[in-house]
């Protein structure tokens, strides 16, 4: 076999290997997300489908609610995208393989402060860019259901440290993912959606 042919075959085999590995990783991640979703639905059972209380009567987060890293903590429901996504404590790669990650140290629904949810732009937040100002979504926790409305969006540098403040003055929720959405590889920016708590009326 000629040297050129050998090189071509090696390139093809290498490409197939990369594709196969990527497909394996995608299937593995999908299975982890599916398992986490079942857990999320189970722990929030009975919280959806009810009238969401007005802002002043929103259920408070129990003082003893302190999930461990990797634990499924809730369910993110986005009607516009027809999506139900598991929320997992932590935002490291292992947690983001399961679903939407809750930034450790950030507030939770039902308490004052900044709530931060992050997800991969090529999995759970693949369609995040389709959401618009005024769109509403729900966060179901084991202790209550909460409605939020998107009021702003922003694109920032990946190293911007002014977005996640972990302030404790008022309830505010951020959905974050890498940007641009269509870029392959490491993304230089972050896409942020800001949402405020609202009542059901």
mmCIF file of N, CA and C in Angstrom, residues 43-138:
data_model
loop_
_atom_site.group_PDB
_atom_site.id
_atom_site.type_symbol
_atom_site.label_atom_id
_atom_site.label_comp_id
_atom_site.label_asym_id
_atom_site.label_seq_id
_atom_site.Cartn_x
_atom_site.Cartn_y
_atom_site.Cartn_z
ATOM 1 N N UNK A 43 -39.042 14.043 43.265
ATOM 2 C CA UNK A 43 -38.926 14.847 44.488
ATOM 3 C C UNK A 43 -39.811 16.088 44.467
ATOM 4 N N UNK A 44 -40.283 16.481 43.278
ATOM 5 C CA UNK A 44 -41.148 17.669 43.183
ATOM 6 C C UNK A 44 -42.590 17.283 42.875
ATOM 7 N N UNK A 45 -42.897 16.017 42.969
ATOM 8 C CA UNK A 45 -44.238 15.535 42.658
ATOM 9 C C UNK A 45 -45.273 16.261 43.505
ATOM 10 N N UNK A 46 -46.303 16.757 42.859
ATOM 11 C CA UNK A 46 -47.362 17.466 43.567
ATOM 12 C C UNK A 46 -47.148 18.963 43.627
ATOM 13 N N UNK A 47 -45.965 19.429 43.205
ATOM 14 C CA UNK A 47 -45.686 20.865 43.250
ATOM 15 C C UNK A 47 -46.127 21.582 41.984
ATOM 16 N N UNK A 48 -46.216 20.895 40.875
ATOM 17 C CA UNK A 48 -46.634 21.510 39.621
ATOM 18 C C UNK A 48 -48.127 21.455 39.442
ATOM 19 N N UNK A 49 -48.633 22.332 38.569
ATOM 20 C CA UNK A 49 -50.051 22.316 38.251
ATOM 21 C C UNK A 49 -50.924 23.065 39.223
ATOM 22 N N UNK A 50 -50.346 23.586 40.299
ATOM 23 C CA UNK A 50 -51.120 24.359 41.265
ATOM 24 C C UNK A 50 -50.989 25.839 40.940
ATOM 25 N N UNK A 51 -51.896 26.628 41.514
ATOM 26 C CA UNK A 51 -51.754 28.073 41.359
ATOM 27 C C UNK A 51 -50.504 28.509 42.107
ATOM 28 N N UNK A 52 -49.661 29.252 41.438
ATOM 29 C CA UNK A 52 -48.466 29.757 42.099
ATOM 30 C C UNK A 52 -48.871 30.924 42.985
ATOM 31 N N UNK A 53 -48.550 30.877 44.271
ATOM 32 C CA UNK A 53 -48.951 31.962 45.161
ATOM 33 C C UNK A 53 -48.295 33.265 44.769
ATOM 34 N N UNK A 54 -48.937 34.394 45.179
ATOM 35 C CA UNK A 54 -48.334 35.665 44.811
ATOM 36 C C UNK A 54 -47.016 35.843 45.555
ATOM 37 N N UNK A 55 -46.277 36.837 45.123
ATOM 38 C CA UNK A 55 -44.898 36.982 45.576
ATOM 39 C C UNK A 55 -44.774 37.027 47.096
ATOM 40 N N UNK A 56 -45.709 37.706 47.765
ATOM 41 C CA UNK A 56 -45.622 37.846 49.212
ATOM 42 C C UNK A 56 -45.902 36.532 49.928
ATOM 43 N N UNK A 57 -46.588 35.606 49.272
ATOM 44 C CA UNK A 57 -46.948 34.349 49.908
ATOM 45 C C UNK A 57 -46.124 33.175 49.387
ATOM 46 N N UNK A 58 -45.125 33.465 48.611
ATOM 47 C CA UNK A 58 -44.304 32.385 48.066
ATOM 48 C C UNK A 58 -43.696 31.577 49.205
ATOM 49 N N UNK A 59 -43.749 30.246 49.090
ATOM 50 C CA UNK A 59 -43.206 29.422 50.174
ATOM 51 C C UNK A 59 -41.727 29.701 50.409
ATOM 52 N N UNK A 60 -41.344 29.731 51.654
ATOM 53 C CA UNK A 60 -39.951 29.984 52.004
ATOM 54 C C UNK A 60 -39.136 28.695 51.914
ATOM 55 N N UNK A 61 -37.881 28.847 51.573
ATOM 56 C CA UNK A 61 -36.993 27.689 51.573
ATOM 57 C C UNK A 61 -36.796 27.218 53.008
ATOM 58 N N UNK A 62 -36.990 25.926 53.266
ATOM 59 C CA UNK A 62 -36.766 25.415 54.622
ATOM 60 C C UNK A 62 -35.319 25.633 55.064
ATOM 61 N N UNK A 63 -35.138 25.944 56.327
ATOM 62 C CA UNK A 63 -33.793 26.196 56.844
ATOM 63 C C UNK A 63 -32.884 24.980 56.720
ATOM 64 N N UNK A 64 -33.481 23.789 56.745
ATOM 65 C CA UNK A 64 -32.669 22.574 56.704
ATOM 66 C C UNK A 64 -32.430 22.063 55.282
ATOM 67 N N UNK A 65 -32.828 22.850 54.276
ATOM 68 C CA UNK A 65 -32.599 22.428 52.893
ATOM 69 C C UNK A 65 -31.172 22.787 52.505
ATOM 70 N N UNK A 66 -30.299 21.790 52.493
ATOM 71 C CA UNK A 66 -28.876 22.012 52.191
ATOM 72 C C UNK A 66 -28.351 20.821 51.396
ATOM 73 N N UNK A 67 -28.637 20.772 50.090
ATOM 74 C CA UNK A 67 -28.248 19.620 49.268
ATOM 75 C C UNK A 67 -26.742 19.488 49.087
ATOM 76 N N UNK A 68 -26.311 18.253 48.897
ATOM 77 C CA UNK A 68 -24.908 17.965 48.634
ATOM 78 C C UNK A 68 -24.602 18.155 47.146
ATOM 79 N N UNK A 69 -23.338 18.369 46.839
ATOM 80 C CA UNK A 69 -22.910 18.471 45.442
ATOM 81 C C UNK A 69 -23.308 17.194 44.691
ATOM 82 N N UNK A 70 -23.909 17.374 43.520
ATOM 83 C CA UNK A 70 -24.325 16.237 42.710
ATOM 84 C C UNK A 70 -25.737 15.769 42.975
ATOM 85 N N UNK A 71 -26.364 16.297 44.016
ATOM 86 C CA UNK A 71 -27.730 15.892 44.369
ATOM 87 C C UNK A 71 -28.748 16.611 43.483
ATOM 88 N N UNK A 72 -29.762 15.875 43.035
ATOM 89 C CA UNK A 72 -30.847 16.481 42.266
ATOM 90 C C UNK A 72 -31.710 17.295 43.217
ATOM 91 N N UNK A 73 -31.938 18.573 42.892
ATOM 92 C CA UNK A 73 -32.625 19.460 43.829
ATOM 93 C C UNK A 73 -33.959 19.994 43.325
ATOM 94 N N UNK A 74 -34.218 19.914 42.013
ATOM 95 C CA UNK A 74 -35.466 20.490 41.516
ATOM 96 C C UNK A 74 -35.661 20.264 40.032
ATOM 97 N N UNK A 75 -36.676 20.953 39.504
ATOM 98 C CA UNK A 75 -37.073 20.791 38.107
ATOM 99 C C UNK A 75 -37.312 22.162 37.479
ATOM 100 N N UNK A 76 -36.652 22.425 36.363
ATOM 101 C CA UNK A 76 -36.829 23.670 35.615
ATOM 102 C C UNK A 76 -37.778 23.403 34.454
ATOM 103 N N UNK A 77 -38.902 24.138 34.425
ATOM 104 C CA UNK A 77 -39.919 23.938 33.383
ATOM 105 C C UNK A 77 -40.025 25.208 32.546
ATOM 106 N N UNK A 78 -39.772 25.082 31.245
ATOM 107 C CA UNK A 78 -39.798 26.235 30.341
ATOM 108 C C UNK A 78 -40.860 25.993 29.276
ATOM 109 N N UNK A 79 -42.086 26.499 29.481
ATOM 110 C CA UNK A 79 -43.189 26.236 28.548
ATOM 111 C C UNK A 79 -42.888 26.611 27.103
ATOM 112 N N UNK A 80 -42.241 27.757 26.873
ATOM 113 C CA UNK A 80 -41.976 28.203 25.501
ATOM 114 C C UNK A 80 -41.141 27.181 24.727
ATOM 115 N N UNK A 81 -40.254 26.493 25.423
ATOM 116 C CA UNK A 81 -39.387 25.501 24.787
ATOM 117 C C UNK A 81 -39.921 24.084 24.952
ATOM 118 N N UNK A 82 -41.058 23.960 25.653
ATOM 119 C CA UNK A 82 -41.630 22.649 25.965
ATOM 120 C C UNK A 82 -40.566 21.761 26.619
ATOM 121 N N UNK A 83 -39.848 22.351 27.568
ATOM 122 C CA UNK A 83 -38.720 21.655 28.192
ATOM 123 C C UNK A 83 -38.922 21.477 29.688
ATOM 124 N N UNK A 84 -38.539 20.312 30.181
ATOM 125 C CA UNK A 84 -38.463 20.031 31.607
ATOM 126 C C UNK A 84 -37.062 19.499 31.877
ATOM 127 N N UNK A 85 -36.318 20.200 32.718
ATOM 128 C CA UNK A 85 -34.905 19.898 32.912
ATOM 129 C C UNK A 85 -34.585 19.698 34.388
ATOM 130 N N UNK A 86 -33.805 18.671 34.712
ATOM 131 C CA UNK A 86 -33.428 18.458 36.110
ATOM 132 C C UNK A 86 -32.426 19.507 36.574
ATOM 133 N N UNK A 87 -32.541 19.903 37.827
ATOM 134 C CA UNK A 87 -31.594 20.841 38.432
ATOM 135 C C UNK A 87 -30.746 20.068 39.432
ATOM 136 N N UNK A 88 -29.438 20.208 39.319
ATOM 137 C CA UNK A 88 -28.496 19.472 40.156
ATOM 138 C C UNK A 88 -27.633 20.464 40.930
ATOM 139 N N UNK A 89 -27.308 20.129 42.167
ATOM 140 C CA UNK A 89 -26.457 21.009 42.961
ATOM 141 C C UNK A 89 -25.013 20.950 42.458
ATOM 142 N N UNK A 90 -24.471 22.122 42.101
ATOM 143 C CA UNK A 90 -23.100 22.210 41.618
ATOM 144 C C UNK A 90 -23.026 22.499 40.133
ATOM 145 N N UNK A 91 -21.917 23.083 39.705
ATOM 146 C CA UNK A 91 -21.758 23.444 38.291
ATOM 147 C C UNK A 91 -20.441 22.933 37.702
ATOM 148 N N UNK A 92 -19.849 21.938 38.325
ATOM 149 C CA UNK A 92 -18.667 21.311 37.751
ATOM 150 C C UNK A 92 -19.094 20.359 36.633
ATOM 151 N N UNK A 93 -18.165 19.890 35.793
ATOM 152 C CA UNK A 93 -18.532 19.024 34.670
ATOM 153 C C UNK A 93 -19.388 17.824 35.049
ATOM 154 N N UNK A 94 -19.096 17.189 36.175
ATOM 155 C CA UNK A 94 -19.863 16.008 36.582
ATOM 156 C C UNK A 94 -21.324 16.344 36.826
ATOM 157 N N UNK A 95 -21.590 17.527 37.380
ATOM 158 C CA UNK A 95 -22.970 17.930 37.645
ATOM 159 C C UNK A 95 -23.669 18.369 36.357
ATOM 160 N N UNK A 96 -22.960 19.093 35.503
ATOM 161 C CA UNK A 96 -23.570 19.586 34.268
ATOM 162 C C UNK A 96 -23.852 18.464 33.274
ATOM 163 N N UNK A 97 -23.238 17.311 33.465
ATOM 164 C CA UNK A 97 -23.569 16.153 32.632
ATOM 165 C C UNK A 97 -24.967 15.636 32.952
ATOM 166 N N UNK A 98 -25.453 15.940 34.151
ATOM 167 C CA UNK A 98 -26.766 15.452 34.579
ATOM 168 C C UNK A 98 -27.899 16.399 34.203
ATOM 169 N N UNK A 99 -27.588 17.681 34.054
ATOM 170 C CA UNK A 99 -28.650 18.636 33.755
ATOM 171 C C UNK A 99 -28.222 20.065 34.000
ATOM 172 N N UNK A 100 -29.138 20.854 34.520
ATOM 173 C CA UNK A 100 -28.870 22.256 34.847
ATOM 174 C C UNK A 100 -28.219 22.316 36.226
ATOM 175 N N UNK A 101 -27.127 23.046 36.346
ATOM 176 C CA UNK A 101 -26.435 23.119 37.619
ATOM 177 C C UNK A 101 -26.811 24.354 38.424
ATOM 178 N N UNK A 102 -27.003 24.161 39.735
ATOM 179 C CA UNK A 102 -27.219 25.285 40.649
ATOM 180 C C UNK A 102 -25.871 25.695 41.220
ATOM 181 N N UNK A 103 -25.513 26.954 41.031
ATOM 182 C CA UNK A 103 -24.223 27.463 41.480
ATOM 183 C C UNK A 103 -24.119 27.363 42.996
ATOM 184 N N UNK A 104 -23.121 26.620 43.466
ATOM 185 C CA UNK A 104 -22.940 26.422 44.899
ATOM 186 C C UNK A 104 -22.714 27.755 45.598
ATOM 187 N N UNK A 105 -23.473 28.007 46.647
ATOM 188 C CA UNK A 105 -23.358 29.255 47.389
ATOM 189 C C UNK A 105 -24.385 30.289 46.995
ATOM 190 N N UNK A 106 -25.039 30.075 45.837
ATOM 191 C CA UNK A 106 -26.104 30.989 45.415
ATOM 192 C C UNK A 106 -27.382 30.678 46.188
ATOM 193 N N UNK A 107 -28.313 31.604 46.159
ATOM 194 C CA UNK A 107 -29.586 31.401 46.845
ATOM 195 C C UNK A 107 -30.424 30.363 46.105
ATOM 196 N N UNK A 108 -31.495 29.928 46.769
ATOM 197 C CA UNK A 108 -32.471 29.027 46.175
ATOM 198 C C UNK A 108 -33.805 29.758 46.035
ATOM 199 N N UNK A 109 -34.684 29.275 45.169
ATOM 200 C CA UNK A 109 -36.034 29.841 45.125
ATOM 201 C C UNK A 109 -36.657 29.807 46.518
ATOM 202 N N UNK A 110 -37.325 30.892 46.861
ATOM 203 C CA UNK A 110 -37.949 30.962 48.170
ATOM 204 C C UNK A 110 -37.110 31.660 49.218
ATOM 205 N N UNK A 111 -36.002 32.266 48.801
ATOM 206 C CA UNK A 111 -35.209 33.068 49.730
ATOM 207 C C UNK A 111 -34.622 34.255 48.982
ATOM 208 N N UNK A 112 -34.292 35.295 49.729
ATOM 209 C CA UNK A 112 -33.740 36.493 49.117
ATOM 210 C C UNK A 112 -32.339 36.210 48.574
ATOM 211 N N UNK A 113 -32.023 36.844 47.457
ATOM 212 C CA UNK A 113 -30.685 36.706 46.921
ATOM 213 C C UNK A 113 -30.656 36.267 45.473
ATOM 214 N N UNK A 114 -29.447 36.129 44.964
ATOM 215 C CA UNK A 114 -29.239 35.773 43.558
ATOM 216 C C UNK A 114 -29.210 34.252 43.390
ATOM 217 N N UNK A 115 -30.065 33.762 42.510
ATOM 218 C CA UNK A 115 -30.136 32.349 42.161
ATOM 219 C C UNK A 115 -29.445 32.186 40.816
ATOM 220 N N UNK A 116 -28.549 31.219 40.700
ATOM 221 C CA UNK A 116 -27.803 31.043 39.450
ATOM 222 C C UNK A 116 -27.918 29.603 38.967
ATOM 223 N N UNK A 117 -28.470 29.435 37.766
ATOM 224 C CA UNK A 117 -28.555 28.130 37.115
ATOM 225 C C UNK A 117 -27.715 28.168 35.840
ATOM 226 N N UNK A 118 -26.863 27.170 35.656
ATOM 227 C CA UNK A 118 -26.010 27.097 34.468
ATOM 228 C C UNK A 118 -26.207 25.771 33.750
ATOM 229 N N UNK A 119 -25.992 25.790 32.423
ATOM 230 C CA UNK A 119 -26.133 24.566 31.643
ATOM 231 C C UNK A 119 -25.322 24.640 30.367
ATOM 232 N N UNK A 120 -25.031 23.478 29.796
ATOM 233 C CA UNK A 120 -24.279 23.433 28.542
ATOM 234 C C UNK A 120 -25.128 23.948 27.384
ATOM 235 N N UNK A 121 -24.494 24.691 26.490
ATOM 236 C CA UNK A 121 -25.208 25.258 25.344
ATOM 237 C C UNK A 121 -25.538 24.207 24.283
ATOM 238 N N UNK A 122 -24.904 23.036 24.356
ATOM 239 C CA UNK A 122 -25.170 21.999 23.365
ATOM 240 C C UNK A 122 -25.999 20.840 23.917
ATOM 241 N N UNK A 123 -26.516 21.012 25.153
ATOM 242 C CA UNK A 123 -27.382 19.970 25.729
ATOM 243 C C UNK A 123 -28.637 20.633 26.309
ATOM 244 N N UNK A 124 -28.685 20.809 27.618
ATOM 245 C CA UNK A 124 -29.908 21.296 28.266
ATOM 246 C C UNK A 124 -30.292 22.717 27.868
ATOM 247 N N UNK A 125 -29.303 23.568 27.588
ATOM 248 C CA UNK A 125 -29.591 24.955 27.208
ATOM 249 C C UNK A 125 -29.349 25.197 25.717
ATOM 250 N N UNK A 126 -29.547 24.169 24.930
ATOM 251 C CA UNK A 126 -29.349 24.254 23.486
ATOM 252 C C UNK A 126 -30.213 25.340 22.850
ATOM 253 N N UNK A 127 -31.436 25.530 23.378
ATOM 254 C CA UNK A 127 -32.380 26.484 22.783
ATOM 255 C C UNK A 127 -32.595 27.718 23.665
ATOM 256 N N UNK A 128 -31.692 27.969 24.571
ATOM 257 C CA UNK A 128 -31.864 29.096 25.490
ATOM 258 C C UNK A 128 -31.988 30.418 24.747
ATOM 259 N N UNK A 129 -31.321 30.542 23.612
ATOM 260 C CA UNK A 129 -31.364 31.772 22.832
ATOM 261 C C UNK A 129 -32.720 32.082 22.234
ATOM 262 N N UNK A 130 -33.640 31.115 22.253
ATOM 263 C CA UNK A 130 -34.984 31.335 21.715
ATOM 264 C C UNK A 130 -35.893 32.063 22.701
ATOM 265 N N UNK A 131 -35.490 32.105 23.964
ATOM 266 C CA UNK A 131 -36.316 32.776 24.967
ATOM 267 C C UNK A 131 -36.228 34.287 24.804
ATOM 268 N N UNK A 132 -37.332 34.956 25.113
ATOM 269 C CA UNK A 132 -37.419 36.397 24.934
ATOM 270 C C UNK A 132 -37.824 37.078 26.234
ATOM 271 N N UNK A 133 -37.583 38.371 26.296
ATOM 272 C CA UNK A 133 -38.018 39.150 27.455
ATOM 273 C C UNK A 133 -39.537 39.046 27.576
ATOM 274 N N UNK A 134 -40.003 38.757 28.768
ATOM 275 C CA UNK A 134 -41.431 38.558 29.004
ATOM 276 C C UNK A 134 -41.821 37.101 29.114
ATOM 277 N N UNK A 135 -40.971 36.195 28.619
ATOM 278 C CA UNK A 135 -41.260 34.765 28.746
ATOM 279 C C UNK A 135 -41.199 34.356 30.213
ATOM 280 N N UNK A 136 -42.067 33.423 30.576
ATOM 281 C CA UNK A 136 -42.110 32.924 31.951
ATOM 282 C C UNK A 136 -41.676 31.468 31.999
ATOM 283 N N UNK A 137 -41.140 31.089 33.134
ATOM 284 C CA UNK A 137 -40.784 29.687 33.361
ATOM 285 C C UNK A 137 -40.971 29.370 34.844
ATOM 286 N N UNK A 138 -40.886 28.088 35.164
ATOM 287 C CA UNK A 138 -41.151 27.645 36.529
ATOM 288 C C UNK A 138 -39.965 26.866 37.082
#
